[in-house]
Amino acid sequence: MLRMMVLMRHFDDKPLECEDRVMDGEALTGLPVMRYQSENFTLDTDDYSLMRNGVNHPIEPQVFDLLIYLIENRNRVVAREELLDQLWNGRIVSDSAINARLKEARKAVGDTGKQQRVIKTLHRRGYQFIADVIVTSNDTQENKLRVPKLSSKSEKPSIAVLRFNNLTNDPEQAYFSDGMTTNICSRLSRIRSLQVKSGIECDLDKTTLADIALELEVKYVLSGSVQREADHVRVFVELTEGASGDIRWSEHFDRRGKDVIDIQDDIARAITGTLWSNRGTIREAERDKLAKKPTSDFNAFDYILKGISYKEQYKAETLAQAHECFDKAIKLDPDSAEAYGWKAWVYLLEPLLDSASDSDESLNQALIAAKKSIAIDAYSEIGHWSLAEVYTDLGDKRRGLSELEKALEINPNNPDLMVHKGTTLCTGGQFDEGLKLIQQGIKFNKHYPQWYFWHLGIALFAGHKWQECIDAFIRMDEQNKDTLTYLAASYVLVENLAEARACFVELTLLDPEINPDEIEKTHSYLAAKTLQLLIDSIRILIADERPQDKLRIVKS
């Protein structure tokens, strides 16, 4: 269920030469390079490296951030909840995930949970870095003991990606420029050293880059344009500092055929290099995330973007067109993990939009496509995401949450995943934690798409917040079979039978054969008691009964 006008630049007919303006990374971030030495290891924020006994050791980005945070706050005990807030941005993660990161952090610096010479666990209180530390900075030229920060989080360069302007004289090509925008945003989001937000709904005709940066709470804004003629694509990109309006980096790309697909990764590497002054442009642990392209074939790439645009309309009649596009992409490139992942999502949408002849078969095909996506590319974000939905629909919430955590590990900046995981937690009985995560996703993506209300409504129904559920769903511009089912049931549960019947009439127009057995099958992800409330409420409307005692039975 994934959902960027920009500065106008006109292209000449001749090929465009590359223009590249890179500013000093430290001037952009204002952060000095720090080196932390303790016992037999050295942590260097210059290149995000760990040296132990003179040998460089690979380290996961989140493990590096965990060590830095504990060192900078070594004068006190850091609570587990604080680590969640600072390093996982408040996301709900399993205890095993936190324990695994702490174990890796200890191993990285030659410590163990039994010895605890470097990182000490204080039962029911938290963790503390207890080893002696010498801190050096590039602004002192000499070693000195540094007063630790009482509370800090390594500041990440923050970027909003705006919708790239379609300079092709064909409105029907808008899907291509929009798809390029979304792909660039997605690739940047996979780099943990950046905080990336989508500004795809922002309109530069009505506001300014400075206002956008202020509204989205980012320091930089990425804008651009796309011009396409068959397989010849020209892209202009510009990175602007929001507050000052200074252009920090810009470049023209003029590519043909499959070389077009590399543009998104070239942009990701150039921006990261700019903001970190070419020091450790993309950390080794993140290279694998960016290594696999959506496809190696330009025409397959075009079909993938077109298929996503059809799928994003969330209409039964466009799902078939989406399927056709993804099938063509797979035929051109059988090793496209992205095509398989998106095809799995289309299968998942079929029962919800009443376009499946057999909902069980749709779910089975979604499972096959999702697993195929991950088999091709273990870092397929859409593959893990769609597999999570399959497992959730099958009632296996444990594996569903595990796949969502994998997707979030690949792309920690994706608010859609936050909302999706929050909904899964709510339907699984963890309402407070799930709702908090949904609210975090909404806060992160201030121009959130309509389907956020869909998920929020489901979460609120799972929490037995009937009126709040209604309030969420009616904020959607257009209702579908699933939202009408929840709305009709919620109106029954607040004893507003007039509105309940009105929603039920709309529902029967979409599905004249709606019945309790079908609802039970398509909503099996709900807890048993909540599912029964949904079914009983709809059963009242099917039987056209209204006695108040029946209502009381439903709500008990």
Coordinates of C-alpha atoms in Angstrom, one line a residue:
M1 CA 0.0 0.0 0.0
L2 CA 2.7 2.4 -0.9
R3 CA 1.9 5.8 -1.9
M4 CA 7.4 14.4 -5.1
M5 CA 6.7 20.6 -8.7
V6 CA 10.0 21.7 -8.5
L7 CA 12.4 24.3 -9.9
M8 CA 11.7 24.5 -13.6
R9 CA 14.7 23.6 -15.8
H10 CA 14.4 23.3 -19.6
F11 CA 16.4 20.9 -21.6
D12 CA 18.1 21.6 -24.9
D13 CA 18.1 19.0 -27.6
K14 CA 21.8 18.3 -27.2
P15 CA 23.1 16.0 -24.5
L16 CA 23.6 17.6 -21.2
E17 CA 27.0 17.7 -19.5
C18 CA 27.2 16.8 -15.8
E19 CA 27.3 19.8 -13.5
D20 CA 28.4 18.8 -10.0
R21 CA 28.7 21.2 -7.0
V22 CA 29.8 19.5 -3.8
M23 CA 30.2 21.5 -0.6
D24 CA 32.2 20.6 2.4
G25 CA 30.3 18.0 4.5
E26 CA 31.3 19.4 7.8
A27 CA 30.1 22.9 6.9
L28 CA 26.7 21.3 6.1
T29 CA 26.3 19.3 9.2
G30 CA 28.1 21.5 11.7
L31 CA 29.4 18.3 13.4
P32 CA 33.1 17.7 14.1
V33 CA 34.6 14.4 13.4
M34 CA 34.9 12.5 16.7
R35 CA 37.2 9.6 17.6
Y36 CA 36.6 7.5 20.7
Q37 CA 39.4 5.4 22.1
S38 CA 38.8 2.9 24.9
E39 CA 40.8 -0.1 25.9
N40 CA 41.7 -2.0 22.7
F41 CA 39.3 -0.4 20.2
T42 CA 38.7 3.0 18.4
L43 CA 35.4 4.2 17.0
D44 CA 35.7 6.9 14.3
T45 CA 32.7 9.0 13.2
D46 CA 34.8 10.2 10.2
D47 CA 34.2 7.0 8.3
Y48 CA 31.9 5.1 10.7
S49 CA 34.7 2.6 11.4
L50 CA 35.7 0.4 14.3
M51 CA 39.4 -0.6 14.8
R52 CA 40.2 -3.3 17.3
N53 CA 43.8 -4.2 18.0
G54 CA 44.8 -2.3 14.9
V55 CA 42.5 -4.3 12.7
N56 CA 39.4 -2.8 11.0
H57 CA 36.2 -4.7 11.9
P58 CA 32.9 -4.4 10.0
I59 CA 30.1 -3.1 12.1
E60 CA 26.4 -2.7 11.5
P61 CA 25.2 1.0 11.4
Q62 CA 22.7 0.6 14.2
V63 CA 25.3 -1.2 16.4
F64 CA 27.7 1.7 15.7
D65 CA 25.0 4.2 16.7
L66 CA 24.3 2.3 19.8
L67 CA 27.9 2.3 20.9
I68 CA 28.3 6.1 20.2
Y69 CA 25.1 6.8 22.2
L70 CA 26.2 4.8 25.2
I71 CA 29.6 6.5 25.1
E72 CA 28.3 10.0 24.8
N73 CA 26.0 9.3 27.8
R74 CA 28.4 7.2 29.8
N75 CA 28.0 9.3 33.0
R76 CA 24.5 7.8 33.6
V77 CA 22.4 4.7 33.1
V78 CA 20.6 4.7 29.8
A79 CA 17.1 3.2 30.0
R80 CA 15.9 0.6 27.5
E81 CA 13.0 2.9 26.6
E82 CA 15.5 5.7 25.8
L83 CA 17.4 3.4 23.4
L84 CA 14.1 2.6 21.7
D85 CA 13.3 6.2 21.3
Q86 CA 16.8 7.3 20.2
L87 CA 17.9 4.5 18.0
W88 CA 14.6 3.0 16.8
N89 CA 12.8 6.3 16.6
G90 CA 10.2 5.0 19.1
R91 CA 9.3 2.1 16.9
I92 CA 8.0 -1.0 18.6
V93 CA 10.6 -3.8 18.3
S94 CA 10.9 -7.1 20.0
D95 CA 13.1 -7.7 23.1
S96 CA 15.1 -10.1 21.0
A97 CA 16.0 -7.4 18.5
I98 CA 17.3 -5.1 21.3
N99 CA 19.1 -7.9 23.0
A100 CA 20.7 -8.9 19.7
R101 CA 22.0 -5.3 19.1
L102 CA 23.5 -5.2 22.6
K103 CA 25.1 -8.5 22.1
E104 CA 26.6 -7.4 18.8
A105 CA 27.8 -4.1 20.4
R106 CA 29.6 -6.0 23.2
K107 CA 31.1 -8.4 20.7
A108 CA 32.3 -5.5 18.5
V109 CA 34.4 -4.0 21.4
G110 CA 35.6 -7.3 22.8
D111 CA 33.1 -7.6 25.6
T112 CA 30.6 -10.2 26.6
G113 CA 27.3 -10.3 28.6
K114 CA 29.1 -12.3 31.3
Q115 CA 32.2 -10.1 31.6
Q116 CA 30.5 -6.7 31.2
R117 CA 33.9 -4.9 31.3
V118 CA 32.7 -2.2 28.7
I119 CA 28.9 -2.2 28.8
K120 CA 27.2 -3.0 32.1
T121 CA 23.6 -4.1 32.4
L122 CA 21.8 -2.8 35.5
H123 CA 18.8 -5.0 36.2
R124 CA 15.5 -3.2 35.4
R125 CA 17.3 0.1 35.0
G126 CA 19.2 0.0 31.7
Y127 CA 22.7 0.0 30.4
Q128 CA 25.9 2.0 31.0
F129 CA 29.2 2.3 29.2
I130 CA 31.7 1.9 32.1
A131 CA 35.1 1.7 30.3
D132 CA 37.5 4.7 30.3
V133 CA 37.3 6.8 27.1
I134 CA 39.6 9.3 25.4
V135 CA 37.9 11.6 22.9
T136 CA 39.6 13.4 20.1
S137 CA 38.1 15.9 17.8
N138 CA 39.2 17.4 14.5
D139 CA 38.7 20.9 15.9
T140 CA 41.2 20.5 18.8
Q141 CA 44.2 18.8 17.2
E142 CA 44.9 17.2 20.5
N143 CA 43.6 14.5 22.8
K144 CA 41.4 15.6 25.6
L145 CA 38.8 14.1 28.0
R146 CA 35.4 15.3 26.9
V147 CA 32.5 16.1 29.1
P148 CA 29.8 13.7 27.9
K149 CA 26.5 14.9 26.6
L150 CA 23.7 14.3 29.0
S151 CA 21.2 13.6 26.3
S152 CA 21.9 13.6 22.6
K153 CA 21.3 11.7 19.5
S154 CA 23.7 11.8 16.5
E155 CA 22.1 14.4 14.3
K156 CA 21.4 13.0 10.8
P157 CA 21.1 15.2 7.7
S158 CA 17.4 15.4 7.0
I159 CA 16.0 15.6 3.5
A160 CA 12.5 16.0 2.0
V161 CA 12.1 14.6 -1.6
L162 CA 9.6 16.6 -3.7
R163 CA 7.7 15.3 -6.7
F164 CA 9.9 15.6 -9.8
N165 CA 8.4 17.8 -12.4
N166 CA 7.2 16.0 -15.6
L167 CA 8.7 17.9 -18.5
T168 CA 7.5 15.4 -21.1
N169 CA 4.8 16.9 -23.2
D170 CA 2.4 14.0 -22.3
P171 CA 0.4 14.0 -19.1
E172 CA 0.1 10.2 -19.4
Q173 CA 3.9 10.0 -18.7
A174 CA 3.4 11.5 -15.2
Y175 CA 3.5 7.9 -13.8
F176 CA 7.2 7.7 -15.0
S177 CA 8.3 10.9 -13.3
D178 CA 6.3 10.1 -10.2
G179 CA 7.8 6.6 -10.2
M180 CA 11.3 7.9 -10.5
T181 CA 10.6 10.3 -7.6
T182 CA 9.3 7.5 -5.4
N183 CA 12.3 5.2 -6.3
I184 CA 14.8 7.9 -5.5
C185 CA 13.1 8.6 -2.2
S186 CA 13.1 4.9 -1.4
R187 CA 16.8 4.4 -2.2
L188 CA 17.8 7.4 0.0
S189 CA 15.6 6.1 2.8
R190 CA 17.6 2.9 3.0
I191 CA 20.7 4.9 4.1
R192 CA 20.5 4.9 7.9
S193 CA 22.8 8.0 8.1
L194 CA 20.1 10.1 6.5
Q195 CA 16.6 11.0 7.7
V196 CA 14.4 11.1 4.6
K197 CA 10.8 12.3 4.2
S198 CA 8.5 12.3 1.3
G199 CA 7.3 15.7 0.1
I200 CA 5.5 14.3 -2.9
E201 CA 2.3 16.2 -2.0
C202 CA 4.0 19.6 -1.6
D203 CA 3.2 22.1 -4.3
L204 CA 5.8 24.7 -5.1
D205 CA 3.2 26.8 -6.9
K206 CA 1.6 27.5 -3.5
T207 CA 4.6 27.5 -1.2
T208 CA 8.4 27.9 -1.0
L209 CA 11.3 25.5 -0.4
A210 CA 11.9 27.3 2.9
D211 CA 8.3 26.7 4.0
I212 CA 8.4 23.1 2.9
A213 CA 11.6 22.5 4.9
L214 CA 10.0 24.2 7.9
E215 CA 6.8 22.2 7.7
L216 CA 8.4 18.9 7.2
E217 CA 11.2 19.6 9.8
V218 CA 14.1 19.0 7.4
K219 CA 17.3 20.9 6.6
Y220 CA 17.5 20.0 2.9
V221 CA 15.0 19.7 0.0
L222 CA 15.6 17.6 -3.0
S223 CA 13.8 18.7 -6.2
G224 CA 14.1 17.9 -9.8
S225 CA 12.6 17.2 -13.2
V226 CA 12.3 14.3 -15.6
Q227 CA 12.1 14.5 -19.4
R228 CA 11.5 11.3 -21.4
E229 CA 11.5 10.4 -25.1
A230 CA 11.1 6.6 -25.5
D231 CA 14.1 5.1 -23.7
H232 CA 16.0 8.4 -23.6
V233 CA 15.6 10.1 -20.1
R234 CA 17.0 13.3 -18.8
V235 CA 16.9 14.1 -15.1
F236 CA 17.8 17.3 -13.3
V237 CA 18.3 17.1 -9.6
E238 CA 19.0 19.9 -7.1
L239 CA 19.7 19.7 -3.3
T240 CA 18.9 23.0 -1.6
E241 CA 19.3 24.0 2.0
G242 CA 15.8 25.1 3.1
A243 CA 16.6 27.9 5.5
S244 CA 19.2 29.8 3.3
G245 CA 18.1 28.7 -0.1
D246 CA 21.7 27.8 -1.0
I247 CA 22.1 25.1 -3.6
R248 CA 24.4 22.5 -2.1
W249 CA 24.6 20.1 -5.0
S250 CA 23.0 19.7 -8.5
E251 CA 23.5 17.5 -11.4
H252 CA 22.1 16.6 -14.9
F253 CA 21.8 13.0 -15.9
D254 CA 21.3 12.1 -19.6
R255 CA 20.9 8.4 -20.0
R256 CA 19.4 5.8 -22.4
G257 CA 18.0 2.3 -21.9
K258 CA 19.1 0.3 -18.9
D259 CA 21.5 3.1 -17.8
V260 CA 18.5 5.1 -16.7
I261 CA 17.9 2.7 -13.8
D262 CA 21.3 3.6 -12.3
I263 CA 20.3 7.3 -11.9
Q264 CA 18.5 6.7 -8.5
D265 CA 21.6 5.0 -7.0
D266 CA 23.9 7.7 -8.4
I267 CA 21.8 10.4 -6.8
A268 CA 21.8 8.5 -3.4
R269 CA 25.6 8.1 -3.4
A270 CA 26.1 11.8 -4.5
I271 CA 23.9 13.2 -1.8
T272 CA 25.3 11.0 0.9
G273 CA 28.8 12.0 -0.3
T274 CA 27.9 15.7 -0.2
L275 CA 26.4 15.6 3.3
W276 CA 29.2 13.6 4.7
S277 CA 32.0 15.2 2.7
N278 CA 32.7 12.0 0.8
R279 CA 33.7 10.3 4.0
G280 CA 32.3 6.8 4.1
T281 CA 29.7 7.8 1.5
I282 CA 27.6 4.7 2.0
R283 CA 28.7 2.4 4.8
E284 CA 29.6 -1.1 3.8
A285 CA 26.6 -2.6 5.7
E286 CA 24.3 -0.5 3.6
R287 CA 25.8 -1.3 0.2
D288 CA 24.0 -4.6 -0.1
K289 CA 20.7 -2.8 0.4
L290 CA 21.4 -0.7 -2.7
A291 CA 23.2 -3.3 -4.8
K292 CA 20.1 -4.9 -6.3
K293 CA 18.4 -2.8 -9.0
P294 CA 14.6 -3.0 -9.5
T295 CA 15.5 -4.5 -12.9
S296 CA 18.3 -4.5 -15.4
D297 CA 15.9 -3.9 -18.4
F298 CA 14.5 -0.3 -19.1
N299 CA 11.2 -1.5 -20.6
A300 CA 10.7 -3.8 -17.5
F301 CA 11.4 -0.7 -15.3
D302 CA 8.8 1.2 -17.2
Y303 CA 6.2 -1.5 -16.7
I304 CA 7.0 -1.7 -13.0
L305 CA 6.4 2.1 -12.6
K306 CA 3.2 1.9 -14.7
G307 CA 2.0 -1.1 -12.7
I308 CA 2.6 0.7 -9.4
S309 CA 0.6 3.7 -10.7
Y310 CA -2.4 1.3 -11.6
K311 CA -2.2 -0.4 -8.2
E312 CA -2.1 2.9 -6.3
Q313 CA -5.6 3.8 -7.7
Y314 CA -7.0 1.0 -5.4
K315 CA -9.8 0.1 -7.8
A316 CA -10.9 -3.3 -8.9
E317 CA -10.7 -2.4 -12.5
T318 CA -7.1 -1.2 -12.4
L319 CA -5.8 -4.3 -10.5
A320 CA -6.0 -6.3 -13.7
Q321 CA -3.9 -3.6 -15.5
A322 CA -1.4 -3.7 -12.7
H323 CA -1.1 -7.5 -13.0
E324 CA -0.5 -7.2 -16.8
C325 CA 2.3 -4.6 -16.3
F326 CA 4.1 -6.7 -13.7
D327 CA 3.7 -9.8 -15.8
K328 CA 5.3 -8.0 -18.7
A329 CA 8.1 -6.8 -16.5
I330 CA 8.8 -10.3 -15.2
K331 CA 8.8 -11.7 -18.8
L332 CA 11.4 -9.1 -19.8
D333 CA 13.4 -9.6 -16.6
P334 CA 12.6 -12.9 -14.7
D335 CA 15.1 -11.8 -11.9
S336 CA 13.2 -8.6 -11.0
A337 CA 12.5 -8.9 -7.2
E338 CA 10.6 -5.6 -7.3
A339 CA 8.1 -6.8 -10.0
Y340 CA 7.4 -10.0 -8.0
G341 CA 7.0 -8.0 -4.8
W342 CA 4.5 -5.5 -6.3
K343 CA 2.6 -8.4 -8.0
A344 CA 2.2 -10.0 -4.6
W345 CA 0.6 -6.8 -3.3
V346 CA -1.9 -6.8 -6.2
Y347 CA -2.9 -10.3 -5.3
L348 CA -3.4 -9.1 -1.6
L349 CA -5.6 -6.3 -2.7
E350 CA -7.9 -8.5 -4.8
P351 CA -10.1 -9.8 -2.0
L352 CA -10.3 -6.3 -0.4
L353 CA -11.5 -4.7 -3.6
D354 CA -13.8 -7.5 -4.5
S355 CA -11.9 -8.5 -7.7
A356 CA -10.8 -12.0 -6.6
S357 CA -12.7 -15.0 -8.0
D358 CA -11.1 -17.1 -5.2
S359 CA -9.6 -15.2 -2.2
D360 CA -7.7 -18.3 -1.0
E361 CA -6.0 -18.6 -4.4
S362 CA -5.2 -14.9 -4.4
L363 CA -3.5 -15.3 -1.0
N364 CA -1.6 -18.4 -2.2
Q365 CA -0.4 -16.5 -5.3
A366 CA 0.7 -13.6 -3.1
L367 CA 2.7 -15.9 -0.9
I368 CA 4.5 -17.4 -4.0
A369 CA 5.3 -14.0 -5.5
A370 CA 6.5 -12.5 -2.1
K371 CA 8.8 -15.5 -1.5
K372 CA 10.1 -15.3 -5.0
S373 CA 10.9 -11.6 -4.5
I374 CA 12.9 -12.3 -1.4
A375 CA 14.6 -15.3 -3.0
I376 CA 15.9 -13.1 -5.8
D377 CA 16.9 -10.2 -3.4
A378 CA 17.1 -10.7 0.4
Y379 CA 17.0 -6.9 0.7
S380 CA 13.7 -6.6 -1.2
E381 CA 11.7 -4.2 1.0
I382 CA 8.5 -4.7 -0.9
G383 CA 9.1 -8.5 -0.8
H384 CA 9.3 -8.6 3.0
W385 CA 6.4 -6.2 3.3
S386 CA 4.1 -8.2 1.1
L387 CA 5.1 -11.4 2.9
A388 CA 4.3 -9.8 6.2
E389 CA 0.8 -9.1 4.9
V390 CA 0.4 -12.7 3.7
Y391 CA 1.4 -14.1 7.1
T392 CA -0.9 -11.7 8.9
D393 CA -3.8 -12.6 6.7
L394 CA -3.1 -16.3 7.4
G395 CA -3.3 -15.5 11.1
D396 CA 0.5 -15.9 11.8
K397 CA 1.1 -12.5 13.4
R398 CA 4.5 -13.6 14.8
R399 CA 6.0 -14.2 11.4
G400 CA 4.1 -11.2 10.0
L401 CA 5.7 -8.9 12.6
S402 CA 9.1 -10.5 11.9
E403 CA 8.9 -9.7 8.2
L404 CA 7.8 -6.1 8.9
E405 CA 10.8 -5.7 11.2
K406 CA 13.0 -6.9 8.3
A407 CA 11.4 -4.4 6.0
L408 CA 11.9 -1.6 8.5
E409 CA 15.5 -2.6 9.0
I410 CA 16.0 -2.2 5.2
N411 CA 14.2 1.1 5.1
P412 CA 14.0 2.7 8.6
N413 CA 12.6 6.0 7.1
N414 CA 9.4 4.4 5.7
P415 CA 6.3 5.8 7.5
D416 CA 4.1 3.5 5.5
L417 CA 5.8 0.5 7.2
M418 CA 5.4 2.2 10.6
V419 CA 1.6 2.5 10.0
H420 CA 1.4 -1.0 8.7
K421 CA 3.3 -2.5 11.7
G422 CA 1.2 -0.4 14.1
T423 CA -2.0 -1.8 12.6
T424 CA -0.7 -5.3 13.0
L425 CA 0.2 -4.7 16.6
C426 CA -3.3 -3.3 17.3
T427 CA -5.1 -6.2 15.7
G428 CA -2.9 -8.5 17.7
G429 CA -3.9 -7.1 21.0
Q430 CA -1.1 -4.6 21.5
F431 CA -3.3 -1.6 21.0
D432 CA -1.4 1.2 22.9
E433 CA 2.0 0.3 21.3
G434 CA 0.4 -0.1 17.8
L435 CA -1.5 3.2 18.0
K436 CA 1.7 5.0 19.1
L437 CA 3.5 3.6 16.0
I438 CA 0.7 4.6 13.7
Q439 CA 0.7 8.1 15.1
Q440 CA 4.5 8.2 14.6
G441 CA 4.1 7.3 11.0
I442 CA 1.4 10.0 10.5
K443 CA 3.7 12.6 12.2
F444 CA 6.7 11.5 10.0
N445 CA 4.6 11.7 6.8
K446 CA 2.7 15.0 7.2
H447 CA 1.2 14.6 3.7
Y448 CA 0.1 11.1 4.4
P449 CA -2.1 9.2 1.8
Q450 CA -5.7 8.3 2.2
W451 CA -5.0 4.7 3.1
Y452 CA -3.5 5.8 6.4
F453 CA -7.1 6.4 7.6
W454 CA -8.0 2.9 6.4
H455 CA -5.4 1.4 8.6
L456 CA -6.1 3.8 11.5
G457 CA -9.8 2.8 11.3
I458 CA -9.0 -0.9 11.5
A459 CA -6.7 -0.3 14.5
L460 CA -9.3 1.7 16.3
F461 CA -11.9 -1.0 15.6
A462 CA -9.5 -3.5 17.0
G463 CA -9.2 -1.3 20.1
H464 CA -13.1 -1.2 20.4
K465 CA -13.0 2.6 19.8
W466 CA -16.2 2.6 17.7
Q467 CA -16.8 6.3 17.3
E468 CA -13.1 7.1 16.7
C469 CA -13.1 4.3 14.1
I470 CA -16.0 6.0 12.3
D471 CA -14.2 9.3 12.4
A472 CA -11.1 7.8 10.8
F473 CA -13.0 6.1 7.9
I474 CA -15.2 9.0 7.0
R475 CA -12.1 11.1 6.4
M476 CA -11.4 9.0 3.3
D477 CA -12.5 10.5 0.0
E478 CA -13.8 7.2 -1.3
Q479 CA -15.0 4.1 0.5
N480 CA -14.4 0.5 -0.5
K481 CA -15.9 -2.9 0.4
D482 CA -13.6 -3.3 3.5
T483 CA -14.1 0.2 4.9
L484 CA -17.9 0.0 4.4
T485 CA -17.9 -3.3 6.3
Y486 CA -16.1 -1.6 9.3
L487 CA -18.2 1.5 9.0
A488 CA -21.5 -0.4 9.0
A489 CA -20.5 -2.5 12.0
S490 CA -19.2 0.5 13.9
Y491 CA -22.5 2.4 13.4
V492 CA -24.4 -0.6 14.8
L493 CA -22.1 -0.6 17.8
V494 CA -22.8 3.0 18.6
E495 CA -26.5 2.3 18.0
N496 CA -26.8 4.5 15.0
L497 CA -28.8 2.1 12.8
A498 CA -29.8 4.7 10.2
E499 CA -26.2 5.3 9.2
A500 CA -25.4 1.6 9.6
R501 CA -28.1 0.7 7.0
A502 CA -26.9 3.5 4.7
C503 CA -23.4 2.0 4.7
F504 CA -24.7 -1.5 4.4
V505 CA -26.7 -0.5 1.3
E506 CA -23.5 0.8 -0.3
L507 CA -21.7 -2.4 0.7
T508 CA -24.3 -4.6 -0.9
L509 CA -24.1 -2.6 -4.1
L510 CA -20.4 -3.6 -4.2
D511 CA -21.0 -7.1 -3.1
P512 CA -24.6 -8.4 -3.2
E513 CA -23.5 -11.7 -1.8
I514 CA -21.8 -10.3 1.4
N515 CA -22.2 -12.9 4.2
P516 CA -20.7 -13.7 7.7
D517 CA -18.6 -16.6 6.4
E518 CA -16.9 -14.3 3.9
I519 CA -16.3 -11.6 6.5
E520 CA -14.8 -14.2 8.9
K521 CA -12.4 -15.4 6.2
T522 CA -11.3 -12.0 5.0
H523 CA -10.9 -10.5 8.6
S524 CA -9.2 -13.5 10.3
Y525 CA -6.4 -11.2 11.4
L526 CA -8.7 -9.7 14.1
A527 CA -8.7 -11.1 17.6
A528 CA -11.5 -13.6 18.1
K529 CA -13.8 -11.4 20.2
T530 CA -13.4 -8.4 17.9
L531 CA -14.0 -10.5 14.8
Q532 CA -17.2 -11.8 16.4
L533 CA -18.4 -8.3 17.1
L534 CA -17.8 -7.4 13.4
I535 CA -19.7 -10.5 12.2
D536 CA -22.6 -10.1 14.7
S537 CA -23.0 -6.4 13.7
I538 CA -23.2 -7.2 10.0
R539 CA -25.5 -10.1 10.7
I540 CA -28.0 -7.7 12.2
L541 CA -28.0 -5.7 9.1
I542 CA -28.3 -8.7 6.8
A543 CA -31.4 -9.9 8.8
D544 CA -32.7 -6.3 8.9
E545 CA -33.3 -6.6 12.6
R546 CA -33.1 -3.7 15.1
P547 CA -34.2 -4.8 18.6
Q548 CA -32.2 -3.1 21.3
D549 CA -31.6 -6.3 23.2
K550 CA -29.8 -7.7 20.1
L551 CA -27.6 -4.6 20.2
R552 CA -26.8 -5.2 23.8
I553 CA -25.8 -8.8 23.1
V554 CA -23.5 -7.7 20.3
K555 CA -21.8 -5.1 22.5
S556 CA -21.4 -7.4 25.6

